[in-house]
PDB file of C-alpha atoms in Angstrom:
ATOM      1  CA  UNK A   1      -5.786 -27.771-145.223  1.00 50.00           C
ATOM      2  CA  UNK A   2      -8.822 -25.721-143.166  1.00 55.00           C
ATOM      3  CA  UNK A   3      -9.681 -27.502-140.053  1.00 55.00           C
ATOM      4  CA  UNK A   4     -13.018 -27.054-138.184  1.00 67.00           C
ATOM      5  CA  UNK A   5     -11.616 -25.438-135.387  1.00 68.00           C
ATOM      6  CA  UNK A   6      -9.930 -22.408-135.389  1.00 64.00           C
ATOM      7  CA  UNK A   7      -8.095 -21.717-131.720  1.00 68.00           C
ATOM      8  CA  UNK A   8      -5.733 -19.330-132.956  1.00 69.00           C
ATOM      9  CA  UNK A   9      -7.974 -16.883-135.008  1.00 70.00           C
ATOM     10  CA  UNK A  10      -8.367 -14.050-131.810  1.00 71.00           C
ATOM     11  CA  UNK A  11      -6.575 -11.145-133.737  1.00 70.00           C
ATOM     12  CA  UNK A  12      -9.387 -11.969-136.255  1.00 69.00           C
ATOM     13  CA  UNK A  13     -12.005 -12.269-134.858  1.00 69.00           C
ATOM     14  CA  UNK A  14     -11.115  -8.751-132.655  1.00 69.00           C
ATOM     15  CA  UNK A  15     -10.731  -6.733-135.306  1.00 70.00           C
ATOM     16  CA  UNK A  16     -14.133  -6.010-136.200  1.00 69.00           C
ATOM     17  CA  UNK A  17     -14.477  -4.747-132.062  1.00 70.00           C
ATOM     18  CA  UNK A  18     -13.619  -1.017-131.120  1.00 70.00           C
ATOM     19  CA  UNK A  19     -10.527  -1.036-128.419  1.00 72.00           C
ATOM     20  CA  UNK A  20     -11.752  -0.247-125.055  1.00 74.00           C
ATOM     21  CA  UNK A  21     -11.394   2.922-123.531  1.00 73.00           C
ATOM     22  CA  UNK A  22      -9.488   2.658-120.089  1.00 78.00           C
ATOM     23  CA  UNK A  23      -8.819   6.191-119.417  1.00 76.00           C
ATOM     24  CA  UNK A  24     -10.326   6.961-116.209  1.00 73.00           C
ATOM     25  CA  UNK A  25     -10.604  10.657-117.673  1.00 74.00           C
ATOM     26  CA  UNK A  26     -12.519  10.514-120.191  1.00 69.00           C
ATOM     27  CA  UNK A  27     -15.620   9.390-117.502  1.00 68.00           C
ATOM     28  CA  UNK A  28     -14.989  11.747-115.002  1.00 65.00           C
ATOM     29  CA  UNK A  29     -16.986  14.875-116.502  1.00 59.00           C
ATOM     30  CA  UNK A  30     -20.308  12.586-116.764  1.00 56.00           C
ATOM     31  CA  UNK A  31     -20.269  11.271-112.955  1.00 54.00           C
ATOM     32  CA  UNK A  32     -18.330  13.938-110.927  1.00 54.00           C
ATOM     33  CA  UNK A  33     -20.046  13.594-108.035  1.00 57.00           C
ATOM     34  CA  UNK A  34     -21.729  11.026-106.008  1.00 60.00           C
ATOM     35  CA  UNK A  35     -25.480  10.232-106.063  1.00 60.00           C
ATOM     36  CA  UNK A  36     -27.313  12.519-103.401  1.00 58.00           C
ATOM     37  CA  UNK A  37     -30.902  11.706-102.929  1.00 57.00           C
ATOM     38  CA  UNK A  38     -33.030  14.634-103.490  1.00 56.00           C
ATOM     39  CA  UNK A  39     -33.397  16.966-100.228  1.00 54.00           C
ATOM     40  CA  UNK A  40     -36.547  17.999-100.853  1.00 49.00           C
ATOM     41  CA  UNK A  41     -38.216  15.608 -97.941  1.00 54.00           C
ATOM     42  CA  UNK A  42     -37.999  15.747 -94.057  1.00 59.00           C
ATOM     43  CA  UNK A  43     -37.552  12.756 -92.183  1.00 66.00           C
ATOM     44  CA  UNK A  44     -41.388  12.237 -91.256  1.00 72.00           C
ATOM     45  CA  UNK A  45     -41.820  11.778 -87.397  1.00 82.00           C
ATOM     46  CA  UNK A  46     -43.338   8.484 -86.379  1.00 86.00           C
ATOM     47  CA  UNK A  47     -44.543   6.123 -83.191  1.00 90.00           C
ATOM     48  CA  UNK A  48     -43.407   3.073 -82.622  1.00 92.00           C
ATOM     49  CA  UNK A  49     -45.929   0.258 -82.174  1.00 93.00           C
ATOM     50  CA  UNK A  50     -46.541  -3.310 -82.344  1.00 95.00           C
ATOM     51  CA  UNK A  51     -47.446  -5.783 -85.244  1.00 95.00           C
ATOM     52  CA  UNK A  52     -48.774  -9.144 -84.635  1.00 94.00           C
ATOM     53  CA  UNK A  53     -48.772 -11.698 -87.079  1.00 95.00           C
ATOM     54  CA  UNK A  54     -52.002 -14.276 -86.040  1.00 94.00           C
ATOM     55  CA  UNK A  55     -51.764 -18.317 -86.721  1.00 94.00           C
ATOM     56  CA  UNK A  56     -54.223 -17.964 -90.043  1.00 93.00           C
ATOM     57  CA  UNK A  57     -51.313 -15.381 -91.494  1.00 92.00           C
ATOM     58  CA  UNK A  58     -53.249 -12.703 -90.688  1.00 94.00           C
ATOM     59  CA  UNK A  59     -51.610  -9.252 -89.119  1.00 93.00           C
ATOM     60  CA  UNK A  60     -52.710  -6.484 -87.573  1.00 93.00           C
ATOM     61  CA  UNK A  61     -50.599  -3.199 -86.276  1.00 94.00           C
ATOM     62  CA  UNK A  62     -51.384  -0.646 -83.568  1.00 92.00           C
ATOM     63  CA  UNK A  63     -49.875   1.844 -81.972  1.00 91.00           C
ATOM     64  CA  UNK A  64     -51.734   1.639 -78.611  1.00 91.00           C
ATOM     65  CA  UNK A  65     -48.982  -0.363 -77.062  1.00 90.00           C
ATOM     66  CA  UNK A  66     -45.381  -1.654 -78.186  1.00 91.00           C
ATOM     67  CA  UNK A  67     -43.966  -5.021 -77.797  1.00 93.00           C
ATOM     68  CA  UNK A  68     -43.000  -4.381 -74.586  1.00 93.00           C
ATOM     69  CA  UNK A  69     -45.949  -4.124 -73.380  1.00 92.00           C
ATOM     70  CA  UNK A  70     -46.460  -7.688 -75.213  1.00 93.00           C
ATOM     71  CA  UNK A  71     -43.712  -9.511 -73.876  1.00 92.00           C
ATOM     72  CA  UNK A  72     -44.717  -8.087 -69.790  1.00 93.00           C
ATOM     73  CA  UNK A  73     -48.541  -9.454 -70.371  1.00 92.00           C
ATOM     74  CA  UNK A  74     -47.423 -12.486 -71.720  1.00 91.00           C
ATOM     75  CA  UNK A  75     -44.784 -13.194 -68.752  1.00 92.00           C
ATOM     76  CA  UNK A  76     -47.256 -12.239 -66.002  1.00 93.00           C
ATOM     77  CA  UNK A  77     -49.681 -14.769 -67.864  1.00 91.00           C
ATOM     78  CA  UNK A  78     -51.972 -12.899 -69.365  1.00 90.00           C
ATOM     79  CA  UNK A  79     -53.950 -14.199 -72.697  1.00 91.00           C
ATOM     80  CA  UNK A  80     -55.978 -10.816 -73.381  1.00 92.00           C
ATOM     81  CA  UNK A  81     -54.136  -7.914 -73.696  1.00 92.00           C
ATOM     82  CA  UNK A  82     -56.887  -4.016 -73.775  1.00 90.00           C
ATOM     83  CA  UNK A  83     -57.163  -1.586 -76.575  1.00 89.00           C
ATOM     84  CA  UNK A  84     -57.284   1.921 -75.697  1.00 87.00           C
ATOM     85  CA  UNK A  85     -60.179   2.505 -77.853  1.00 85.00           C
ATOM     86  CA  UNK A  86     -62.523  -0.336 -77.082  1.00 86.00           C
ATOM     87  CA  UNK A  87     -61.957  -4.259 -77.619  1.00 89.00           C
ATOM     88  CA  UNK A  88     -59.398  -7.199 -76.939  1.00 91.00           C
ATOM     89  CA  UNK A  89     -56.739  -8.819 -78.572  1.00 91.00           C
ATOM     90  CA  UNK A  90     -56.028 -12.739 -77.565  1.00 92.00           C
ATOM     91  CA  UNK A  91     -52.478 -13.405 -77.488  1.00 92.00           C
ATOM     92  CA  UNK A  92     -52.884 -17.096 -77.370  1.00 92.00           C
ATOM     93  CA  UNK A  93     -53.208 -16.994 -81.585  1.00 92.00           C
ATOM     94  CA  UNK A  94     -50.183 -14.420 -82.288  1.00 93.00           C
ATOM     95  CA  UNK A  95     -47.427 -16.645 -83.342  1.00 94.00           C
ATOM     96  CA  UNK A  96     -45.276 -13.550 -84.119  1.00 94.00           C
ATOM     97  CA  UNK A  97     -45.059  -9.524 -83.068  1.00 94.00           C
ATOM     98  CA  UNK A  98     -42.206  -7.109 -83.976  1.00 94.00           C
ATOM     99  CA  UNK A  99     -41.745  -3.283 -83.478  1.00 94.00           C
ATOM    100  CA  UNK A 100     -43.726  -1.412 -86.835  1.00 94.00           C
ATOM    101  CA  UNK A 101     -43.071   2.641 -87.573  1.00 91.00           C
ATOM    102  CA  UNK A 102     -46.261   4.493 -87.510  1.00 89.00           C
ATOM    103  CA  UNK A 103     -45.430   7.768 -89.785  1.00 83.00           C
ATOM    104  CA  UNK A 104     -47.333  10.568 -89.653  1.00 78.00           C
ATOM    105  CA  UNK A 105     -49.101  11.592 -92.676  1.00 69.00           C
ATOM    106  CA  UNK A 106     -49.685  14.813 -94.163  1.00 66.00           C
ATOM    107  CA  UNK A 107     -53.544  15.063 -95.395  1.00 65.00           C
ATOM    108  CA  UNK A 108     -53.152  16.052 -98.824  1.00 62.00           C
ATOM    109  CA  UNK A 109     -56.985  15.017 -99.729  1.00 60.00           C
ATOM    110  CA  UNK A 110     -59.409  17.136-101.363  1.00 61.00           C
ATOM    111  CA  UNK A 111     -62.032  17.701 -99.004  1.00 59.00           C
ATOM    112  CA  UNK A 112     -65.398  16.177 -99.658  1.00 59.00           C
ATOM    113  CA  UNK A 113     -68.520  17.965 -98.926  1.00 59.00           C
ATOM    114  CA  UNK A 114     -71.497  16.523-100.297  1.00 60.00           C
ATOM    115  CA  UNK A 115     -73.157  19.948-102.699  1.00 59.00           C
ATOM    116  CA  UNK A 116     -70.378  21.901-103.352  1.00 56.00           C
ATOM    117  CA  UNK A 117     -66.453  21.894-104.296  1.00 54.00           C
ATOM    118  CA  UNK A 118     -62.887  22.448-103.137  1.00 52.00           C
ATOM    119  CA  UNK A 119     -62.813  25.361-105.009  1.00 53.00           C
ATOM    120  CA  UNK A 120     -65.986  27.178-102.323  1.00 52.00           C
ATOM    121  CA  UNK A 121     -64.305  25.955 -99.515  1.00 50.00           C
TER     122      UNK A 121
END
């Protein structure tokens, strides 16, 4: 009599499947050693400034001041807070400011002079 169900079928159904390989061994050639990130890069230097996150979601980051700079001019009541290169920033719309990494940048651009090429220079 064949039922519809079949519960005790799992030497069947296994047969057809490769046993699996449990010897620790047999791996070790292929990952040996750890994964190392590639040396080939310095840890850049950077400056620490501020970025302020404005009530429309807008942000903007300098590194003319850090935040706590921020946190004195707002505690000695101060709404406008100078830039060093001309300007103001209102403090009454920044609904959030956090310390942001300014890296330094190598300048790998091709230099762009209008009439001739890199190559001349």
């Amino acid at each position: 009599m064949s039922t519809r169900w079949h519960f005790d079928n799992n030497a069947e159904r296994a047969q057809n499947y490769r046993k699996l390989d449990t010897n620790i061994d047999h791996y070790k050639s292929k990952y040996d050693h750890p994964y190392k990130p590639k040396n080939d890069y310095q840890q850049k230097d950077y400056q620490v400034g501020v970025s302020m996150t404005y009530i429309d979601g807008s942000y903007f980051r300098t590194n003319n001041f850090t935040v706590d700079d921020i946190t004195d001019a707002l505690e000695s009541g101060k709404r406008w807070i100078e830039l060093q290169n001309g300007g103001r920033i209102n403090l009454g719309y920044v609904i959030h400011y956090e310390p942001y990494k300014f890296f330094e940048h190598d300048d790998n651009r091709q230099l762009k002079v209008k009439g001739t090429t890199t190559n001349e220079l």
